[in-house]
mmCIF file of C-alpha atoms in Angstrom:
data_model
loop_
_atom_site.group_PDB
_atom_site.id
_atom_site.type_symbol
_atom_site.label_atom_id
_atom_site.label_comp_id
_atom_site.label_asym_id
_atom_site.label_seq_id
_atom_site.Cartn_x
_atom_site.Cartn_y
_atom_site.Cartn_z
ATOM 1 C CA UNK A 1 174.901 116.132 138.209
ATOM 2 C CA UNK A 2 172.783 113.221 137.348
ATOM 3 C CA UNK A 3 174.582 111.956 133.874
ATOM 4 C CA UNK A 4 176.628 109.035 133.817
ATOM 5 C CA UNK A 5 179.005 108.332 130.899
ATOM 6 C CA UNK A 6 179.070 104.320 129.931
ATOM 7 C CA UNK A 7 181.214 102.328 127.769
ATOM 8 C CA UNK A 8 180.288 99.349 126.021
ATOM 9 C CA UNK A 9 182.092 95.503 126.214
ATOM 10 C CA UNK A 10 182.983 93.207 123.895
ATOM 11 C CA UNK A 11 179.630 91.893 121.378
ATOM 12 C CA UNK A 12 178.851 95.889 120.401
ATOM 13 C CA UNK A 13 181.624 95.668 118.007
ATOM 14 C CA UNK A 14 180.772 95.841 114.447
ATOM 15 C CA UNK A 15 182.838 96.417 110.884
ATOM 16 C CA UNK A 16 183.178 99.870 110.389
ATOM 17 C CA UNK A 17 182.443 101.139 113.652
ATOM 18 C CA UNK A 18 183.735 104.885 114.223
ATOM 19 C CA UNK A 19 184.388 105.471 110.677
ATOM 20 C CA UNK A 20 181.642 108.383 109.869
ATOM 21 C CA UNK A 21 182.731 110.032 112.584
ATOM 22 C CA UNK A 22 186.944 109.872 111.999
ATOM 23 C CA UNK A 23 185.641 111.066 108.759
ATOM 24 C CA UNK A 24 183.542 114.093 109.953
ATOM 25 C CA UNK A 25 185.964 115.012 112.748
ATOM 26 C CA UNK A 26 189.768 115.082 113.304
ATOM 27 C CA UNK A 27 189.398 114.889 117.040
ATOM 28 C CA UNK A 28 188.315 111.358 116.399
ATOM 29 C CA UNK A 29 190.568 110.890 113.611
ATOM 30 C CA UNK A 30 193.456 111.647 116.445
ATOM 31 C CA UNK A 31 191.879 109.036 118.444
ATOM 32 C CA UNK A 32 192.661 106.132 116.348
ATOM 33 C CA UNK A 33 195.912 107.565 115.502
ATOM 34 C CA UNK A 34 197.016 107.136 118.298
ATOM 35 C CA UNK A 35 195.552 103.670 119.251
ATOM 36 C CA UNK A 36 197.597 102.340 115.663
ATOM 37 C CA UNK A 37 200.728 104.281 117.295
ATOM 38 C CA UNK A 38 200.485 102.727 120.646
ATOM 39 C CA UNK A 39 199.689 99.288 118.994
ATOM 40 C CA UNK A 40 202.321 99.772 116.388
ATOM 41 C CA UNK A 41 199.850 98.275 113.503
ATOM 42 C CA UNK A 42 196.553 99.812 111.671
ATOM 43 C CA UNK A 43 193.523 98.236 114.049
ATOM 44 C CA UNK A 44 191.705 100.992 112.281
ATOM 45 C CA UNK A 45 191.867 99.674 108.660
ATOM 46 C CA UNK A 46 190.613 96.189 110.510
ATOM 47 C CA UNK A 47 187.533 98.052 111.960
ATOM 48 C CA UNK A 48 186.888 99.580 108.920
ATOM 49 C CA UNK A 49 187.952 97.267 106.411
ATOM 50 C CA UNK A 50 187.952 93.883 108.170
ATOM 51 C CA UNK A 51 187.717 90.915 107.485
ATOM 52 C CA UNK A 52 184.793 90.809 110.314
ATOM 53 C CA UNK A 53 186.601 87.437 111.618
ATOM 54 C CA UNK A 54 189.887 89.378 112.151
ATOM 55 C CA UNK A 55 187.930 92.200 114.337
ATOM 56 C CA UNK A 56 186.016 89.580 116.188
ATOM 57 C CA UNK A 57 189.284 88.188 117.559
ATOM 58 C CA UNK A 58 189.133 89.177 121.283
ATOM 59 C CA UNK A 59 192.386 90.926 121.010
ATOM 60 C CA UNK A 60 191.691 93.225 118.507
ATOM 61 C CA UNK A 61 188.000 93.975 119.469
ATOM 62 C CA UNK A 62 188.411 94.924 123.028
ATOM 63 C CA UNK A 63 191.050 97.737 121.974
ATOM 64 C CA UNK A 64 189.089 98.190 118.458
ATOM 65 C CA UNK A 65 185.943 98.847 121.252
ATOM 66 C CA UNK A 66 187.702 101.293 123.246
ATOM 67 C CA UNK A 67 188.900 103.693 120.194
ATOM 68 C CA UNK A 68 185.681 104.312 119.266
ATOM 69 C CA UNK A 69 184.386 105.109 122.849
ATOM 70 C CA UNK A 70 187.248 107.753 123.110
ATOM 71 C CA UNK A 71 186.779 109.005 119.546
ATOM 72 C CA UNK A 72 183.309 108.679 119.985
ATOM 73 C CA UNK A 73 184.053 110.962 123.497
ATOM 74 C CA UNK A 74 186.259 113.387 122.087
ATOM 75 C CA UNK A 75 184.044 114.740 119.515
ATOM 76 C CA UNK A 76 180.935 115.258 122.392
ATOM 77 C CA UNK A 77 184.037 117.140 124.367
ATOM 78 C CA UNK A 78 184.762 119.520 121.032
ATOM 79 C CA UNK A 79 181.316 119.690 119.237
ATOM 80 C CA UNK A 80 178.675 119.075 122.150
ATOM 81 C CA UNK A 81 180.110 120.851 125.138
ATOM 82 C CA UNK A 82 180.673 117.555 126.912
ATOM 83 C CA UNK A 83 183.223 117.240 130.010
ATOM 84 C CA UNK A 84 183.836 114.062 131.915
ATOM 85 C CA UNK A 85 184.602 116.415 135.240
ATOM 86 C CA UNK A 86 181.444 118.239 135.191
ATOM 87 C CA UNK A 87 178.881 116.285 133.119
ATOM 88 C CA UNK A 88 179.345 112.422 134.783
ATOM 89 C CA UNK A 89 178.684 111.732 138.432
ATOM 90 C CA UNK A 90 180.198 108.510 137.390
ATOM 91 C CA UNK A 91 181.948 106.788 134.487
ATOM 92 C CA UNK A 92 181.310 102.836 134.261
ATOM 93 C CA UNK A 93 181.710 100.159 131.512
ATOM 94 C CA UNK A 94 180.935 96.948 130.872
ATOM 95 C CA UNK A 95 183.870 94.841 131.220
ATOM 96 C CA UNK A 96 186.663 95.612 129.095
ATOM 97 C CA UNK A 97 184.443 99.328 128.802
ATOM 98 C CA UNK A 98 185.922 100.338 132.275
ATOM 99 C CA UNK A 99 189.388 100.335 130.631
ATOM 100 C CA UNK A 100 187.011 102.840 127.952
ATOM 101 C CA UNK A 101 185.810 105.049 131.119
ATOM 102 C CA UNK A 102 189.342 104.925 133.014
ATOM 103 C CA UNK A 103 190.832 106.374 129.814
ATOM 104 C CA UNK A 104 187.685 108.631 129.606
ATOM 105 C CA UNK A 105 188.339 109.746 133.005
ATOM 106 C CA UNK A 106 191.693 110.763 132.973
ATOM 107 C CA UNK A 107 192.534 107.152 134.722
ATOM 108 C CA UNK A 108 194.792 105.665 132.150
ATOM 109 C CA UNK A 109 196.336 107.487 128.737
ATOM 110 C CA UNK A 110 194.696 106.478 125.328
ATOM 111 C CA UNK A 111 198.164 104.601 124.468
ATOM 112 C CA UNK A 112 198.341 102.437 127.888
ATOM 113 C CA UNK A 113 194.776 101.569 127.499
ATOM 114 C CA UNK A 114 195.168 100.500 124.165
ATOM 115 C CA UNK A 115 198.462 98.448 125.012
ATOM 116 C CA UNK A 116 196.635 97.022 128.041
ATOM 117 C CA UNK A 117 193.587 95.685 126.100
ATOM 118 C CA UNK A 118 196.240 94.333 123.224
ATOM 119 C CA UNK A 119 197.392 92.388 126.655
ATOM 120 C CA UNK A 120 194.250 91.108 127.660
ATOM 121 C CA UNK A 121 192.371 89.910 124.766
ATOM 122 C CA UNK A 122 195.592 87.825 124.388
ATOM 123 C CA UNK A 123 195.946 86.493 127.510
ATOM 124 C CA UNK A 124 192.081 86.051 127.668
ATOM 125 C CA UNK A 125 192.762 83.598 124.457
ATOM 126 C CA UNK A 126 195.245 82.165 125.593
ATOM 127 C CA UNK A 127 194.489 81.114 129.203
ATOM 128 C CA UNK A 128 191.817 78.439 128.074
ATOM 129 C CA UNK A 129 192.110 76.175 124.680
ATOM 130 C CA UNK A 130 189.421 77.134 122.146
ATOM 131 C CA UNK A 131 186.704 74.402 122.954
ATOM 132 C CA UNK A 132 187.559 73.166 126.969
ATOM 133 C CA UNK A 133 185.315 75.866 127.497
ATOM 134 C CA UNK A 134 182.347 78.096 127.188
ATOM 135 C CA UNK A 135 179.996 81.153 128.063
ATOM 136 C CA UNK A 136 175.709 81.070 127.748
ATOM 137 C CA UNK A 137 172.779 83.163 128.579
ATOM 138 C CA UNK A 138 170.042 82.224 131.056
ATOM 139 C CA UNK A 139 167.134 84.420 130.487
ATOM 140 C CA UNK A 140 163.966 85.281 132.242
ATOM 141 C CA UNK A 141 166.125 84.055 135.643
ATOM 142 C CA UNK A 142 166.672 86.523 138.920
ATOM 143 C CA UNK A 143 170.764 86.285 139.944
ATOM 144 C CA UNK A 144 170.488 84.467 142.546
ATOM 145 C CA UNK A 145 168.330 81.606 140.554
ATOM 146 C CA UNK A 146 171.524 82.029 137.702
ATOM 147 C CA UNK A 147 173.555 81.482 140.853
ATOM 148 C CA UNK A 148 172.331 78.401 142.029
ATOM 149 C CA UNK A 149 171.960 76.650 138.381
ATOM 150 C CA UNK A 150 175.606 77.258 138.000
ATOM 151 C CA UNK A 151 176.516 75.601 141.623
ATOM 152 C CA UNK A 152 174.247 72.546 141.136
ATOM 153 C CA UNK A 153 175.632 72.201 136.940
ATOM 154 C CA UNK A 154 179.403 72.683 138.096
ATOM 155 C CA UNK A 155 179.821 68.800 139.575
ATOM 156 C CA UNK A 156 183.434 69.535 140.382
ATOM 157 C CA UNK A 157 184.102 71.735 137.517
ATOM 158 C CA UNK A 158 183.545 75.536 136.982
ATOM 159 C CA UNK A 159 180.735 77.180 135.753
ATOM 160 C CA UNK A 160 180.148 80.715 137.662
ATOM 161 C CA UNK A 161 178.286 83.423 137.095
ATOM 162 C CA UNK A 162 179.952 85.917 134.389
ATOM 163 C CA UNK A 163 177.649 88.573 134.344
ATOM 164 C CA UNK A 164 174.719 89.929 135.978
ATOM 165 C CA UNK A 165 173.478 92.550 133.166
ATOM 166 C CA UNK A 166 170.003 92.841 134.517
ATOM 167 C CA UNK A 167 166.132 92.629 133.303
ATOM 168 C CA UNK A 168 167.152 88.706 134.416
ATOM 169 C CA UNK A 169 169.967 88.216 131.611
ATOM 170 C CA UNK A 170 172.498 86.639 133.441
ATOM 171 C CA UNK A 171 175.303 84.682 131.611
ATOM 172 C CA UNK A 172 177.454 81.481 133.179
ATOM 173 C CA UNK A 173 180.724 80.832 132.476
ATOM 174 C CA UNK A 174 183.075 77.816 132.862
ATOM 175 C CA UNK A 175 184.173 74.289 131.676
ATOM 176 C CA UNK A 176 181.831 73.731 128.357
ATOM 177 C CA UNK A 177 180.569 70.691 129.830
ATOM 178 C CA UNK A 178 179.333 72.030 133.123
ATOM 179 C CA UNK A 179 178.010 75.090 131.120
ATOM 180 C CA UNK A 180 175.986 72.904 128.895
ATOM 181 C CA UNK A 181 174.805 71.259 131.868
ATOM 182 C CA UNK A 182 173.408 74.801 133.211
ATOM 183 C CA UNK A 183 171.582 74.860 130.445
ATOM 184 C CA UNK A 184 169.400 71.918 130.689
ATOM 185 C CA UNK A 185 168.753 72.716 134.770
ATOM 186 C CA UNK A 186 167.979 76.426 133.353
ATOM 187 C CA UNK A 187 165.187 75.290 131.848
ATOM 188 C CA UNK A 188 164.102 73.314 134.498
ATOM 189 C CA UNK A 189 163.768 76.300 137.021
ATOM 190 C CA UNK A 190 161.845 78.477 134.823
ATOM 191 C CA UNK A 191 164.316 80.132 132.806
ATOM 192 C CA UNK A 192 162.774 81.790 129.105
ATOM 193 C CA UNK A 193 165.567 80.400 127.047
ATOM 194 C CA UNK A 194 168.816 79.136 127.807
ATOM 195 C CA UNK A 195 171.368 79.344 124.437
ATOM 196 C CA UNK A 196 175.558 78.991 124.207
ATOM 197 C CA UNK A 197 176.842 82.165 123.412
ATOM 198 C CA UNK A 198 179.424 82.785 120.436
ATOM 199 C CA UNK A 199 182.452 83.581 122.343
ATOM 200 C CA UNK A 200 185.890 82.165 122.177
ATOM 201 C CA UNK A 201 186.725 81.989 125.691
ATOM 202 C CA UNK A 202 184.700 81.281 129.142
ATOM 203 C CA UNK A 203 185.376 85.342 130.592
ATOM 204 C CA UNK A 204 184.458 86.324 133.835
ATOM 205 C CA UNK A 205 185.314 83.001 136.261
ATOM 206 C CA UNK A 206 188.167 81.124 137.656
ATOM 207 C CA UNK A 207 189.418 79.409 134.320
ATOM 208 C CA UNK A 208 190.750 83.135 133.797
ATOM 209 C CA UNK A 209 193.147 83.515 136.325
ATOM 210 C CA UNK A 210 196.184 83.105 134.154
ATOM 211 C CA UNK A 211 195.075 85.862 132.247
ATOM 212 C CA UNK A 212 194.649 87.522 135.659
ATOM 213 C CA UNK A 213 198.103 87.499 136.531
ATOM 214 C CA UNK A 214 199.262 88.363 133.076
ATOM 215 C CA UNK A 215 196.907 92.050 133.693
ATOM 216 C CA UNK A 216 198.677 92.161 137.072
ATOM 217 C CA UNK A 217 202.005 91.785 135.426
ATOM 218 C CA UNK A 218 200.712 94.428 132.765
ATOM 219 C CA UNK A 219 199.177 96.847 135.224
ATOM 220 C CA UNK A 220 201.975 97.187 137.604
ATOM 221 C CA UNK A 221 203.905 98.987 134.315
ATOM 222 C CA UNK A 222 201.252 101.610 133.928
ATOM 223 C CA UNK A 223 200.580 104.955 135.774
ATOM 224 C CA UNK A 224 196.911 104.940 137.103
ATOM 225 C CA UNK A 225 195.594 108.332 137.865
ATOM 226 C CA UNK A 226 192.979 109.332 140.048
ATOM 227 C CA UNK A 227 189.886 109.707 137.568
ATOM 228 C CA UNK A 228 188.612 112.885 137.281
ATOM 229 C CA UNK A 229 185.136 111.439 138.457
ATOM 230 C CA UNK A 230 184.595 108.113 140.147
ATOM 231 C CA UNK A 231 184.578 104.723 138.264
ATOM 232 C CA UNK A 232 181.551 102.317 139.725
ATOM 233 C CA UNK A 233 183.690 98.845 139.452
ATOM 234 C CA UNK A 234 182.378 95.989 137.680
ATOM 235 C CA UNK A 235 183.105 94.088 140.711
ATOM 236 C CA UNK A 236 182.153 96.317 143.665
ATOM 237 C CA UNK A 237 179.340 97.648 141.860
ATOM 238 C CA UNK A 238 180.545 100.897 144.171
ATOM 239 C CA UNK A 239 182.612 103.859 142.999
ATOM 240 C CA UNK A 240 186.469 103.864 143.070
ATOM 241 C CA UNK A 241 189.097 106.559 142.742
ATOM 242 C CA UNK A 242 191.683 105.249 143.920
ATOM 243 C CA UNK A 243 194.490 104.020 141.872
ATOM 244 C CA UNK A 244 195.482 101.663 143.817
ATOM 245 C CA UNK A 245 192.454 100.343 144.076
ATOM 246 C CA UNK A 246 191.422 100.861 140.804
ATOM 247 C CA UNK A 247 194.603 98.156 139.760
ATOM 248 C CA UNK A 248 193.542 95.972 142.027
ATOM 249 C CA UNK A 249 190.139 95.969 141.264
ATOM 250 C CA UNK A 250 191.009 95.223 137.195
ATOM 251 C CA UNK A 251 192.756 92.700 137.714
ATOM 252 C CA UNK A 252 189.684 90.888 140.319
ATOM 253 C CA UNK A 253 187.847 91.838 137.050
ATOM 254 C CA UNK A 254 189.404 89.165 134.593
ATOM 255 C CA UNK A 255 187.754 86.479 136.983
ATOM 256 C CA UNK A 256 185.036 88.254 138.888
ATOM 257 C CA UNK A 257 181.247 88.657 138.095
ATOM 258 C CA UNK A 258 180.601 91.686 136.490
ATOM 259 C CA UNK A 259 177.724 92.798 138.413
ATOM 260 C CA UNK A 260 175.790 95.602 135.935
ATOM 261 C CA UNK A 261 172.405 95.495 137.703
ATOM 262 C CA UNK A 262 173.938 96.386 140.999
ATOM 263 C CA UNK A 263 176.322 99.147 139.112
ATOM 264 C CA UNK A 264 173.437 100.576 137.256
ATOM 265 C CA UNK A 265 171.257 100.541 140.231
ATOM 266 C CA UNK A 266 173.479 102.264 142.411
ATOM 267 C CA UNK A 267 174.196 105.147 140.242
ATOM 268 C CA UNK A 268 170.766 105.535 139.826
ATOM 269 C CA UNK A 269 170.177 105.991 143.439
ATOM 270 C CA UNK A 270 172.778 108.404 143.588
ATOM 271 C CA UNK A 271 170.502 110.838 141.730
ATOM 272 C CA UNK A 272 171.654 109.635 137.870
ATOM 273 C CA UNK A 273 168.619 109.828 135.465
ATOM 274 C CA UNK A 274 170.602 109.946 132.087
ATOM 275 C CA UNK A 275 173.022 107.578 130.984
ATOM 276 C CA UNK A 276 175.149 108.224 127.967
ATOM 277 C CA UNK A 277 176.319 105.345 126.197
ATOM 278 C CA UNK A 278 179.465 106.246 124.065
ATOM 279 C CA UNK A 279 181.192 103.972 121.576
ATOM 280 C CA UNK A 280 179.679 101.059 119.684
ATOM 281 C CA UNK A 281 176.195 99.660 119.506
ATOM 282 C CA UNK A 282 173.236 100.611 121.992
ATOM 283 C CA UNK A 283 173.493 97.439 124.178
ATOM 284 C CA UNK A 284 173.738 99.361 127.821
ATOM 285 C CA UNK A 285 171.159 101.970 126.773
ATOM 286 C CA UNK A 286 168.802 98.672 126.216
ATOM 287 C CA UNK A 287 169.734 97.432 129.872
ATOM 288 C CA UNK A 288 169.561 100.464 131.708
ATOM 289 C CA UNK A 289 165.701 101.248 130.939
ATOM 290 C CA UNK A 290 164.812 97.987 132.477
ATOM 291 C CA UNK A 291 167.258 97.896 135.294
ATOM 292 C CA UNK A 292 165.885 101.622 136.761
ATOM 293 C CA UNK A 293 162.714 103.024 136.898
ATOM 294 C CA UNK A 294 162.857 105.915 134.897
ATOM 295 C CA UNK A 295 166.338 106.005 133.739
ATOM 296 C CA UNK A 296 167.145 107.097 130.158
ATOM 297 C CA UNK A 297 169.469 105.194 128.271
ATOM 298 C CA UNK A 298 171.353 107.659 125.350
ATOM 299 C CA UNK A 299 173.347 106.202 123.238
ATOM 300 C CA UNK A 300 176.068 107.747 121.032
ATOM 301 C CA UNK A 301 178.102 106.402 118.299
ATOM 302 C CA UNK A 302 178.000 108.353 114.963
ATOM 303 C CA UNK A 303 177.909 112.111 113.625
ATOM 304 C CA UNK A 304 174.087 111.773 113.490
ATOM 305 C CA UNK A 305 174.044 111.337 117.497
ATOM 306 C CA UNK A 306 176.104 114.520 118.348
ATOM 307 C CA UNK A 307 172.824 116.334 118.565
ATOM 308 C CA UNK A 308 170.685 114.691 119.913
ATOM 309 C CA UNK A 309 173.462 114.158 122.786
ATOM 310 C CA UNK A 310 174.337 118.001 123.416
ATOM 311 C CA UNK A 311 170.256 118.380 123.602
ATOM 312 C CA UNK A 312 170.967 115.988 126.403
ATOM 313 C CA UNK A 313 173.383 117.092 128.223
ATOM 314 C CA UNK A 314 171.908 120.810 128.157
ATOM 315 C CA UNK A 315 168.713 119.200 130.040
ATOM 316 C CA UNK A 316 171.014 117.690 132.725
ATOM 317 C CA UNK A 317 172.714 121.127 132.906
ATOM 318 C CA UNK A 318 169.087 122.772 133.210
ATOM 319 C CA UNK A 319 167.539 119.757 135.144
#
């Protein structure tokens, strides 16, 4: 096998998102039935209907995110031929996305992954007041340059790296102050530009950890189940099956780096050439073409992908 199946993280969200295909296809449809059942409200007339502000709020995006990855996933399964168990070597996602490939997987249940998500875009909010802190984006630096300009800006505060996503995008993450401080030493060492990112909350380092313990308090309620291929952990950057693990490895996630580069790379050297991108937006698809040397990044989000996507998959099958 040399697919991978990817899920996309919080920024790919956008208003109406998933509609075209709920409306071609009832296997989709179900999808976000069952995410407004599990949440007990309609997230789905918010993605569709908005207002945008309302869908941007971290807790409705990151399970808004995830119902159109499984939607998205469920038609490939009925119209395309696609099965997680055969087709992907590995599932991954970016960040809240690995809740997306768990579920995908056979990990977690549609309705736990939707409750979960609910969870921790709240306590994500919640663990920092809007303003003490903030996230940016050094580009044109390697990691371990990011690295450094977030030790030498954090002066007794935070500021860590959040994310390594590759092609040298790396984004900090910590007190505001500190992080505007990385900015100005960015720039100093090289970096291409250096900008504040539009996010509500620093994700991804130490000012997390109450939201931590509020997804260890939420995980220990759930059944994990081994996946029915391997999950490459944001934090590992190495595949996990384990469900004991896999909790344990979440709930690192709320605080840890989410190391993409290193995921990406390693699947790649495991013999993955295509990577299917399923859900919102074609952020990963971007990323992965400039991560690994011949790598194709496909990504699928509306009816007018299904095609191109089974084409796909038949060349892994035949490749």
């Amino acid at each position: 096998m040399t697919a991978a199946f990817t899920f996309p993280g919080q920024g790919s969200q956008a208003l109406g998102m998933g509609k075209a295909l709920a409306e071609a296809f009832p296997a989709a449809r179900a999808v976000f039935d069952e995410v407004d059942a599990a949440l007990g409200e309609k997230l789905t007339s918010i993605i569709w209907d908005g207002p945008a502000e309302t869908l941007q709020l971290t807790e409705n995006a990151q399970p808004a995110l995830m119902a159109v990855s499984l939607a998205t996933l469920r038609v490939l399964e009925t119209e395309a031929g696609f099965s997680v168990a055969k087709d992907a070597a590995f599932v991954a996602g970016h960040s809240l996305g690995e809740y997306s490939a768990l579920a995908a997987a056979g990990g977690l249940s549609i309705s736990d992954t939707a409750r979960l998500l609910r969870t921790r875009g709240l306590a994500m909010q919640k663990a920092v007041p809007v303003g003490v802190g903030a996230m940016a984006a050094l580009l044109g630096l390697e990691y371990e340059t990011a690295v450094a300009v977030a030790n030498e800006a954090a002066q007794g505060q935070v500021c860590e790296a959040a994310n390594d996503n590759g092609a040298g995008q790396v984004v900090v993450s910590g007190d505001k102050a500190a992080v505007e401080r990385a900015l100005e030493i960015a720039r100093t060492k090289g970096a291409k530009r250096a900008m504040l990112l539009p996010v509500s909350a620093p994700f991804h380092c130490r000012l997390m950890q109450p939201a931590a313990d509020a997804m260890a308090e939420a995980l220990a309620g759930v059944t994990i189940k081994w996946p029915v291929s391997p999950l490459v952990s944001n934090v590992l950057a190495a595949p996990i099956s384990d469900p004991d693990e896999i909790r344990r490895r979440l709930i690192e996630q709320v605080t840890g780096t989410v190391r993409w580069r290193e995921s990406v790379a390693y699947m790649a050297s495991h013999g993955v050439v295509r990577f299917f991108e399923i859900g919102a937006g074609k952020v990963l698809s971007g990323l992965v073409k400039r991560i690994a040397d011949g790598a194709i990044g496909i990504s699928v989000g509306g009816p007018g992908d299904i095609a191109a996507a089974k084409d796909a998959i038949a060349a892994v099958h035949s490749g």
